[in-house]
Amino acid sequence: MFNLDIFKAHSSLAAVALGAILGVGTFSAPAGAGPLPLFPFVMAAPIQTAPQLQALPSQDEDVVAELPARLKRQVVSYATREAPGTVIIDTPNTYLYLVLRNGQAIRYGIGVGRDGFTWSGVQSITKKSEWPDWIPPAEMIARQPYLPRYMAGGPGNPLGARAMYLGGTIYRIHGTNAPGTIGTRVSSGCIRLTNGDVADLYSRVNVGTKVIVLPMDRRADDSVAKRG
């Protein structure tokens, strides 16, 4: 005859053994703890986290309006006596050149100062900053008193993703949250690039890099830069 008591006893032992194998540990869990996983040896999928602001922006994501071909980042032939690594800002043609070896340079499209706010000279990069805060200088506040006195760095900041500060001046080479202004003359003297381009330039230059800003009526060494 089937012995129900023996079946119950064996069933209870089996359940205890199964619980030990699976590591349920019902009675050993601390009070208030959440339920333990049924299969703790199965690896959980990694949790996706939001990207950090410091991540390099891609040019495709940055450019809202399609840039003309001449303003897109490209390697070109560029004859100059300046040493490789020098930055040359061709103000009248809205180009920035990073001099390479063998008569070549990386050319970036830029935005420059509006009428009355262009400048020229030789400076050096004295500071680099990722997603910089914006503190408009007193001269700008005097002209445009409605401007904020401080704006934290981020995608909405007018300085964009990166900034390179020029000597002891108020001017910077920086990104922009308005990529449609590349190739135009609208700034108060700063040099602006798309966020993708400024991140690329930022990765290639160091503090101490020589920067030549050309006036509106000439180019470096009176040289001719041809598209490569």
Coordinates of C-alpha atoms in Angstrom, one line a residue:
M1 CA 0.0 0.0 0.0
F2 CA 1.2 3.6 -0.8
N3 CA 2.6 5.2 2.4
L4 CA 1.5 8.8 2.3
D5 CA 3.6 9.7 5.4
I6 CA 6.8 8.4 3.8
F7 CA 6.1 10.3 0.5
K8 CA 5.6 13.5 2.5
A9 CA 8.8 13.0 4.4
H10 CA 10.8 12.3 1.2
S11 CA 9.1 15.3 -0.5
S12 CA 10.1 17.6 2.4
L13 CA 13.7 16.4 2.2
A14 CA 13.8 16.9 -1.6
A15 CA 12.4 20.4 -1.2
V16 CA 15.1 21.3 1.4
A17 CA 17.8 19.9 -0.8
L18 CA 16.5 21.8 -3.8
G19 CA 16.4 25.0 -1.8
A20 CA 20.0 24.5 -0.7
I21 CA 21.1 23.9 -4.3
L22 CA 19.3 27.0 -5.7
G23 CA 20.6 29.1 -2.8
V24 CA 17.2 30.5 -2.0
G25 CA 18.1 31.0 1.6
T26 CA 14.6 32.1 2.7
F27 CA 15.3 32.1 6.4
S28 CA 18.8 33.5 6.3
A29 CA 17.9 36.7 4.4
P30 CA 18.0 39.9 6.6
A31 CA 14.8 41.6 7.5
G32 CA 13.6 44.0 4.9
A33 CA 15.9 42.6 2.1
G34 CA 14.4 42.1 -1.3
P35 CA 13.9 38.6 -2.8
L36 CA 17.1 36.9 -3.9
P37 CA 17.4 35.8 -7.6
L38 CA 16.2 32.2 -8.4
F39 CA 19.4 31.6 -10.4
P40 CA 22.2 33.7 -8.9
F41 CA 24.8 32.1 -11.1
V42 CA 23.2 33.6 -14.3
M43 CA 25.0 36.9 -15.2
A44 CA 22.7 39.9 -15.5
A45 CA 23.0 42.1 -18.5
P46 CA 25.0 45.3 -17.8
I47 CA 22.9 48.4 -17.1
Q48 CA 23.1 51.1 -19.8
T49 CA 24.1 54.5 -18.4
A50 CA 23.6 57.9 -19.9
P51 CA 26.7 59.2 -21.8
Q52 CA 28.9 61.7 -20.0
L53 CA 29.0 65.3 -21.2
Q54 CA 32.7 64.9 -21.8
A55 CA 32.2 62.4 -24.6
L56 CA 33.5 63.7 -27.9
P57 CA 30.6 64.8 -30.1
S58 CA 30.5 63.5 -33.6
Q59 CA 30.4 66.0 -36.5
D60 CA 27.2 64.4 -37.9
E61 CA 25.3 65.0 -34.7
D62 CA 26.6 68.5 -34.3
V63 CA 25.8 70.0 -37.7
V64 CA 22.1 70.8 -37.8
A65 CA 22.3 72.5 -41.2
E66 CA 24.5 71.0 -43.9
L67 CA 27.7 72.9 -44.3
P68 CA 29.0 73.9 -47.8
A69 CA 31.8 71.5 -49.0
R70 CA 34.5 74.2 -48.6
L71 CA 33.7 74.5 -44.8
K72 CA 33.9 70.8 -44.0
R73 CA 37.0 69.5 -42.3
Q74 CA 39.6 68.3 -44.8
V75 CA 43.3 67.9 -45.5
V76 CA 44.5 70.4 -48.1
S77 CA 47.8 71.5 -49.7
Y78 CA 49.0 74.5 -47.8
A79 CA 52.4 76.2 -48.4
T80 CA 53.7 78.0 -45.3
R81 CA 57.0 78.6 -43.5
E82 CA 55.3 78.0 -40.2
A83 CA 56.2 74.9 -38.2
P84 CA 53.9 71.8 -38.1
G85 CA 51.4 72.2 -35.2
T86 CA 50.9 75.9 -35.8
V87 CA 47.3 77.2 -36.0
I88 CA 46.7 79.8 -38.7
I89 CA 43.4 81.6 -38.7
D90 CA 42.6 82.9 -42.2
T91 CA 40.0 85.5 -41.1
P92 CA 38.9 86.8 -44.6
N93 CA 38.2 83.3 -45.9
T94 CA 36.8 81.9 -42.6
Y95 CA 39.2 79.0 -42.4
L96 CA 41.4 77.7 -39.6
Y97 CA 44.5 75.7 -40.7
L98 CA 46.4 73.3 -38.5
V99 CA 49.8 73.0 -40.2
L100 CA 51.0 69.5 -40.9
R101 CA 54.2 68.2 -42.5
N102 CA 55.0 68.0 -46.2
G103 CA 53.1 71.1 -47.3
Q104 CA 49.7 70.1 -46.0
A105 CA 47.3 71.3 -43.3
I106 CA 43.9 70.3 -41.8
R107 CA 41.5 73.0 -42.8
Y108 CA 38.4 73.8 -40.8
G109 CA 35.5 76.1 -41.6
I110 CA 35.1 78.8 -38.9
G111 CA 33.0 81.8 -37.9
V112 CA 34.9 85.0 -37.2
G113 CA 34.2 88.5 -35.7
R114 CA 31.7 90.7 -37.2
D115 CA 32.6 94.1 -38.7
G116 CA 34.5 96.1 -36.1
F117 CA 35.3 93.1 -34.0
T118 CA 38.0 91.3 -36.1
W119 CA 41.6 91.4 -34.8
S120 CA 45.0 90.0 -35.8
G121 CA 48.2 89.0 -34.1
V122 CA 50.2 86.1 -32.7
Q123 CA 49.1 84.4 -29.5
S124 CA 49.4 81.0 -27.9
I125 CA 47.0 78.6 -26.4
T126 CA 47.2 79.2 -22.6
K127 CA 44.3 77.0 -21.4
K128 CA 42.1 74.2 -22.7
S129 CA 38.6 73.4 -21.4
E130 CA 36.0 70.7 -22.1
W131 CA 32.4 71.9 -22.0
P132 CA 33.5 75.3 -20.6
D133 CA 31.4 77.6 -18.5
W134 CA 30.6 80.9 -20.2
I135 CA 31.3 84.2 -18.3
P136 CA 30.8 87.1 -20.7
P137 CA 33.6 89.6 -20.3
A138 CA 32.8 93.1 -19.0
E139 CA 33.2 94.6 -22.5
M140 CA 30.5 92.3 -23.9
I141 CA 28.2 93.0 -20.9
A142 CA 28.5 96.7 -21.5
R143 CA 27.4 96.3 -25.1
Q144 CA 24.8 93.7 -24.4
P145 CA 23.5 94.1 -20.8
Y146 CA 20.8 91.5 -21.3
L147 CA 23.4 88.7 -21.5
P148 CA 23.7 86.3 -18.5
R149 CA 26.6 86.8 -16.2
Y150 CA 27.3 83.1 -16.0
M151 CA 26.2 80.0 -17.9
A152 CA 27.3 76.5 -17.0
G153 CA 28.9 74.4 -19.6
G154 CA 26.8 72.0 -21.6
P155 CA 25.1 71.5 -25.0
G156 CA 23.2 74.8 -24.8
N157 CA 26.2 76.9 -23.9
P158 CA 27.4 79.3 -26.7
L159 CA 31.0 78.1 -26.2
G160 CA 30.1 74.6 -27.3
A161 CA 32.0 71.4 -26.5
R162 CA 35.5 72.7 -26.2
A163 CA 37.4 76.0 -25.7
M164 CA 41.1 77.0 -26.2
Y165 CA 42.0 80.3 -24.6
L166 CA 44.3 82.7 -26.4
G167 CA 47.0 84.4 -24.4
G168 CA 45.8 87.0 -22.0
T169 CA 43.1 88.2 -24.3
I170 CA 39.3 87.7 -24.0
Y171 CA 39.3 85.7 -27.2
R172 CA 38.9 81.9 -27.6
I173 CA 38.8 79.3 -30.2
H174 CA 35.6 77.4 -29.2
G175 CA 32.6 75.3 -30.4
T176 CA 29.1 76.6 -30.9
N177 CA 25.5 75.7 -30.3
A178 CA 24.6 77.4 -33.6
P179 CA 26.5 75.5 -36.3
G180 CA 24.7 77.4 -39.0
T181 CA 26.9 80.4 -38.2
I182 CA 30.1 78.7 -39.5
G183 CA 31.4 80.7 -42.5
T184 CA 29.8 83.9 -41.2
R185 CA 31.0 87.0 -39.4
V186 CA 28.9 87.3 -36.3
S187 CA 31.0 86.9 -33.2
S188 CA 32.6 89.5 -30.9
G189 CA 36.1 88.4 -31.9
C190 CA 36.2 84.7 -30.9
I191 CA 36.8 82.0 -33.5
R192 CA 34.1 79.4 -33.6
L193 CA 34.0 75.9 -35.1
T194 CA 31.3 73.2 -35.1
N195 CA 31.4 71.0 -32.0
G196 CA 32.7 68.1 -34.0
D197 CA 35.5 70.2 -35.5
V198 CA 36.5 71.9 -32.2
A199 CA 36.7 68.5 -30.5
D200 CA 39.0 67.3 -33.3
L201 CA 41.2 70.4 -33.1
Y202 CA 41.3 70.2 -29.3
S203 CA 42.6 66.6 -29.4
R204 CA 45.5 67.7 -31.8
V205 CA 46.9 70.8 -30.0
N206 CA 48.4 71.5 -26.7
V207 CA 48.8 74.4 -24.3
G208 CA 51.6 76.5 -25.8
T209 CA 50.5 76.0 -29.4
K210 CA 51.3 79.1 -31.6
V211 CA 48.2 80.7 -33.0
I212 CA 48.5 83.3 -35.9
V213 CA 45.4 85.4 -36.5
L214 CA 45.5 87.0 -39.9
P215 CA 43.9 90.4 -40.7
M216 CA 41.2 90.8 -43.2
D217 CA 43.5 91.8 -46.0
R218 CA 46.2 89.1 -46.2
R219 CA 47.1 85.4 -45.7
A220 CA 50.0 83.8 -44.0
D221 CA 53.2 84.2 -46.0
D222 CA 51.0 85.4 -48.9
S223 CA 50.7 81.7 -49.7
V224 CA 48.0 80.1 -51.7
A225 CA 46.1 77.2 -50.1
K226 CA 44.7 74.8 -52.6
R227 CA 42.1 72.1 -51.9
G228 CA 43.8 68.8 -51.6

